[in-house]
Coordinates of C-alpha atoms and ligand atoms in Angstrom, one line a residue:
M1 CA 14.4 -17.5 -11.6
P2 CA 14.6 -17.2 -7.7
K3 CA 14.6 -20.6 -5.8
L4 CA 11.0 -21.5 -4.9
L5 CA 10.4 -23.2 -1.5
Q6 CA 7.1 -24.3 -0.6
T7 CA 7.5 -26.4 2.5
I8 CA 9.1 -25.7 5.9
S9 CA 11.5 -28.6 5.6
E10 CA 12.8 -27.2 2.3
L11 CA 13.0 -23.8 3.9
R12 CA 14.9 -25.0 7.0
E13 CA 17.3 -26.8 4.7
W14 CA 18.0 -23.8 2.6
R15 CA 18.4 -21.5 5.7
S16 CA 21.0 -23.7 7.4
A17 CA 23.2 -23.4 4.3
Q18 CA 23.2 -19.6 4.3
K19 CA 26.2 -18.0 5.8
S20 CA 25.6 -14.4 4.7
R21 CA 23.2 -11.7 5.5
V22 CA 19.5 -12.6 4.9
V23 CA 17.0 -9.8 4.1
L24 CA 13.3 -10.7 4.1
V25 CA 10.4 -8.9 2.3
P26 CA 7.1 -10.4 3.5
T27 CA 4.2 -10.1 1.0
M28 CA 0.9 -11.6 0.1
G29 CA 1.8 -11.6 -3.6
A30 CA -0.2 -9.7 -6.2
L31 CA 3.1 -7.8 -6.6
H32 CA 3.3 -4.3 -7.9
E33 CA 6.0 -1.7 -8.2
G34 CA 5.5 -0.8 -4.5
H35 CA 6.6 -4.4 -3.5
L36 CA 9.4 -4.3 -6.1
E37 CA 10.8 -1.1 -4.5
L38 CA 10.9 -3.0 -1.1
M39 CA 12.8 -5.8 -2.8
R40 CA 15.3 -3.4 -4.4
E41 CA 16.0 -1.9 -1.0
A42 CA 16.4 -5.4 0.4
R43 CA 18.9 -6.1 -2.4
R44 CA 20.8 -2.9 -1.5
I45 CA 20.9 -3.9 2.2
A46 CA 22.0 -7.6 1.4
G47 CA 24.6 -6.5 -1.0
S48 CA 26.0 -8.8 -3.7
D49 CA 27.0 -11.5 -1.1
G50 CA 23.9 -11.4 0.9
C51 CA 20.4 -13.1 0.2
V52 CA 17.1 -11.5 -0.6
A53 CA 14.1 -13.7 0.5
V54 CA 10.5 -12.9 -0.3
S55 CA 7.7 -14.6 1.2
I56 CA 4.3 -15.0 -0.7
F57 CA 1.5 -16.0 1.6
V58 CA -2.1 -14.7 1.6
N59 CA -2.4 -15.0 5.3
P60 CA -6.1 -16.2 6.3
L61 CA -5.6 -15.1 9.9
Q62 CA -5.5 -11.3 9.0
F63 CA -8.8 -11.3 7.0
G64 CA -12.1 -10.6 8.7
P65 CA -15.1 -12.7 7.7
Q66 CA -16.5 -10.0 5.4
E67 CA -13.1 -9.1 3.9
D68 CA -11.6 -10.2 0.5
F69 CA -9.5 -13.3 1.4
A70 CA -11.3 -15.5 -1.3
R71 CA -11.0 -12.9 -4.1
Y72 CA -7.5 -11.7 -3.1
P73 CA -5.5 -12.0 -6.3
R74 CA -3.1 -15.0 -6.5
D75 CA -0.6 -15.6 -9.4
L76 CA 2.6 -17.1 -8.2
E77 CA 4.1 -17.5 -11.6
S78 CA 3.7 -13.8 -12.6
D79 CA 4.9 -12.9 -9.1
A80 CA 8.0 -15.0 -9.3
G81 CA 8.8 -13.4 -12.7
K82 CA 8.7 -9.9 -11.0
C83 CA 10.9 -11.1 -8.1
Q84 CA 13.5 -12.2 -10.6
S85 CA 13.5 -8.8 -12.4
V86 CA 14.7 -7.3 -9.1
G87 CA 17.3 -9.9 -8.1
V88 CA 15.3 -11.8 -5.4
D89 CA 17.2 -15.1 -4.5
V90 CA 14.6 -17.2 -2.8
I91 CA 10.7 -17.1 -2.7
F92 CA 8.9 -19.0 0.2
A93 CA 5.3 -19.6 -0.8
P94 CA 3.8 -22.0 1.5
S95 CA 0.2 -23.4 1.6
A96 CA -2.2 -22.4 4.5
E97 CA -1.8 -26.0 5.7
E98 CA 1.9 -25.8 5.9
M99 CA 1.9 -22.5 7.8
Y100 CA -1.0 -23.5 10.3
P101 CA -1.4 -26.8 12.0
A102 CA -5.2 -27.7 12.1
D103 CA -5.1 -27.8 15.8
R104 CA -3.1 -24.6 16.4
S105 CA -3.9 -22.8 19.6
I106 CA -1.5 -19.9 19.9
I107 CA -1.3 -16.4 18.3
V108 CA 0.3 -13.1 19.0
L109 CA -2.0 -10.6 20.6
E110 CA -1.4 -6.9 20.2
T111 CA -3.2 -4.9 22.9
R112 CA -2.8 -1.1 22.2
L113 CA -1.5 0.0 18.9
S114 CA -3.9 -2.3 17.0
K115 CA -7.2 -1.0 18.7
I116 CA -7.3 2.3 16.9
L117 CA -7.1 3.6 13.2
C118 CA -7.4 0.6 10.8
G119 CA -7.6 -1.7 13.8
A120 CA -10.8 -0.2 15.0
S121 CA -12.7 -1.4 12.0
R122 CA -10.6 -4.5 11.4
P123 CA -10.6 -6.5 14.8
G124 CA -8.0 -9.2 14.9
H125 CA -6.4 -8.0 11.7
F126 CA -3.1 -7.0 13.4
D127 CA -3.0 -10.1 15.6
G128 CA -3.1 -12.0 12.3
V129 CA -0.3 -9.9 10.9
C130 CA 1.8 -10.2 14.0
T131 CA 1.4 -14.0 14.2
V132 CA 2.2 -14.6 10.5
V133 CA 5.3 -12.2 10.7
L134 CA 6.6 -13.7 13.8
K135 CA 6.3 -17.1 12.3
L136 CA 8.1 -15.9 9.2
F137 CA 10.9 -14.4 11.3
N138 CA 11.3 -17.7 13.3
L139 CA 11.3 -19.8 9.9
I140 CA 13.7 -17.5 7.9
N141 CA 15.6 -16.0 10.7
P142 CA 16.4 -12.9 8.7
H143 CA 18.9 -10.2 9.8
D144 CA 16.7 -7.4 8.4
A145 CA 13.0 -7.2 7.2
V146 CA 11.6 -4.5 4.9
F147 CA 8.0 -3.1 5.1
G148 CA 6.3 -0.3 3.3
K149 CA 5.2 3.0 5.0
K150 CA 1.9 2.9 3.3
D151 CA 0.9 0.4 5.9
Y152 CA 2.3 2.7 8.6
Q153 CA 0.3 1.2 11.4
Q154 CA 1.5 -2.3 10.4
L155 CA 5.0 -1.0 10.4
A156 CA 4.7 0.7 13.8
I157 CA 3.2 -2.6 15.3
I158 CA 5.8 -4.8 13.8
K159 CA 8.5 -2.6 15.4
R160 CA 6.6 -2.7 18.7
M161 CA 6.5 -6.5 18.5
V162 CA 10.2 -7.0 17.8
R163 CA 11.0 -4.6 20.6
D164 CA 8.5 -6.2 23.2
L165 CA 9.3 -9.9 22.1
N166 CA 13.1 -9.3 21.7
V167 CA 13.0 -10.7 18.2
P168 CA 16.6 -10.1 16.8
V169 CA 15.3 -8.6 13.3
K170 CA 16.1 -5.1 12.2
I171 CA 12.8 -3.6 10.7
I172 CA 13.2 -1.1 7.8
G173 CA 10.4 1.2 6.6
C174 CA 10.4 2.3 2.8
E175 CA 8.6 5.2 1.3
T176 CA 5.3 4.6 -0.4
V177 CA 5.4 4.2 -4.2
R178 CA 2.6 6.0 -6.1
E179 CA 0.9 6.0 -9.5
S180 CA 1.6 9.1 -11.6
D181 CA -1.5 10.8 -10.3
G182 CA -0.5 10.3 -6.6
L183 CA -2.6 7.2 -5.7
A184 CA -0.6 4.9 -3.4
M185 CA 0.1 1.6 -5.1
S186 CA -2.0 -1.1 -3.7
S187 CA -3.2 -4.6 -4.8
R188 CA -6.7 -3.3 -4.0
N189 CA -6.7 -0.5 -6.5
R190 CA -7.7 -3.0 -9.2
Y191 CA -11.1 -3.3 -7.5
L192 CA -11.9 0.4 -8.2
N193 CA -14.3 1.0 -11.2
D194 CA -13.3 3.9 -13.6
E195 CA -15.0 6.7 -11.8
E196 CA -13.8 5.5 -8.4
R197 CA -10.3 5.3 -9.9
R198 CA -10.6 8.8 -11.1
Q199 CA -11.5 10.2 -7.8
A200 CA -9.1 8.2 -5.6
P201 CA -6.0 10.5 -6.1
A202 CA -7.9 13.1 -4.1
I203 CA -6.9 11.2 -1.0
R204 CA -3.3 12.1 -1.6
Q205 CA -4.2 15.6 -2.6
A206 CA -6.3 16.0 0.5
L207 CA -3.3 15.1 2.6
L208 CA -1.0 17.5 0.8
K209 CA -3.5 20.2 1.2
A210 CA -3.6 19.7 5.0
R211 CA 0.2 19.6 5.0
E212 CA 0.4 23.0 3.2
H213 CA -1.5 24.4 6.3
W214 CA 0.9 22.5 8.6
M215 CA 3.9 23.9 6.8
S216 CA 2.5 27.6 7.2
G217 CA 2.5 26.9 11.0
G218 CA -1.0 25.2 11.5
R219 CA -0.6 22.7 14.3
N220 CA -4.3 22.0 15.3
A221 CA -5.3 18.4 14.4
E222 CA -8.9 19.4 14.2
V223 CA -8.2 22.0 11.6
L224 CA -5.8 19.7 9.7
Q225 CA -8.4 17.0 9.6
K226 CA -11.2 19.4 8.4
I227 CA -8.9 20.7 5.6
F228 CA -8.6 16.9 4.5
T229 CA -12.3 16.2 4.6
N230 CA -13.3 19.3 2.9
H231 CA -11.0 18.5 -0.1
L232 CA -12.3 14.9 -0.3
N233 CA -16.0 16.0 0.0
Q234 CA -15.4 18.3 -3.0
F235 CA -13.3 16.2 -5.3
A236 CA -14.2 12.7 -4.3
P237 CA -18.0 12.6 -3.9
L238 CA -18.1 8.9 -4.2
H239 CA -15.9 8.3 -1.1
R240 CA -17.0 7.4 2.4
L241 CA -14.6 8.2 5.1
D242 CA -13.5 5.6 7.6
Y243 CA -11.1 7.8 9.5
I244 CA -8.6 10.7 9.3
A245 CA -6.4 11.1 12.4
C246 CA -3.2 13.0 13.3
V247 CA -1.1 10.6 15.4
D248 CA 2.3 10.1 16.9
R249 CA 4.5 8.1 14.5
A250 CA 5.6 5.5 17.1
T251 CA 2.8 5.2 19.7
L252 CA 0.0 6.2 17.2
E253 CA -1.6 8.2 20.0
P254 CA -3.8 11.0 18.7
L255 CA -2.1 14.4 18.6
N256 CA -4.7 17.1 19.3
E257 CA -3.7 20.7 19.9
K258 CA 0.1 20.3 19.0
C259 CA 0.4 18.3 16.0
E260 CA 4.3 18.4 15.8
A261 CA 6.3 15.8 13.7
G262 CA 3.4 13.3 13.6
L263 CA 1.6 11.4 11.0
M264 CA -1.8 12.0 9.2
A265 CA -3.3 8.7 8.4
T266 CA -6.5 7.9 6.7
A267 CA -8.7 5.0 5.4
V268 CA -11.3 5.8 2.7
Y269 CA -13.9 3.5 1.1
F270 CA -14.8 3.6 -2.6
G271 CA -17.7 1.2 -2.7
S272 CA -16.5 -1.9 -0.9
T273 CA -12.8 -1.1 -1.6
R274 CA -10.9 0.3 1.4
L275 CA -7.9 2.3 0.6
I276 CA -5.3 3.7 3.1
D277 CA -2.7 6.4 2.9
N278 CA -0.7 8.6 5.2
L279 CA 1.7 11.6 5.2
E280 CA 4.5 12.3 7.8
L281 CA 4.2 15.8 9.1
Ligands
LIG301 O1 1.5 -6.2 4.2 C1 1.3 -7.3 4.0 O2 1.3 -7.6 2.7 C2 1.0 -8.3 4.9 O3 0.2 -7.7 6.0 C3 2.2 -9.1 5.4 C4 3.1 -8.2 6.2 C5 2.8 -9.8 4.4 C6 1.6 -10.1 6.5 O4 0.8 -11.1 5.9

């Protein structure tokens, strides 16, 4: 089993004994194949001499008052077994009290990339993410950290944070892992009822449909977005669209007339479950 560390002092002691490359995969647990792929990538980067560290922490700071913090799945024992199966060396799983002093008064504020896309309907979410990720970087001091491209906005914001705050960690983005029907793997898929689960793969199909148009030369973002919504309306009547947008991959600024080498990003509700996905164009 990987070594389990639950306090900051245990973590510091462990870290000061590490001489080789440390690669971090930050998670909130409820691990699925998507996370395991990030860990395999971390293992490849760390090599046989290096160390793969996984953090498991359901970060209260990144959940809004109406969001699923309380019902977010937690099962450390099962997560530890999954970490073991892909060669993780160390798990850092602190309590909220360990991570956040009761009278804490400092957070990381992101002022641009977090105001759009998912950030528009989740105020404060990315500040919570940046705060916890920076704390994890300060505590674990990894050489590299691996994040999934499913949370593309998160990845872009973390890259921006390490650039703007001169954090000496290399950020690596990994491809999204999907179910056999194309639905992006997510801890939230388990909240879908049978009919919602049947319709949810239409998100991926709609993105691919828009990409077909892009591949044949279509560059107008509005048209690409229309193709996406038409497909979803037809094949996923239970959905409610939060947003669909064509944006620059680094700045996340909207691309309008000329959607070259950008990103199509979307968030879609089925009932109260919010799913996200994206496609690089
Ligand atoms: O992507 C996640 O699971 C979380 O946002 C992260 C990066 C672990 C921060 O809590």
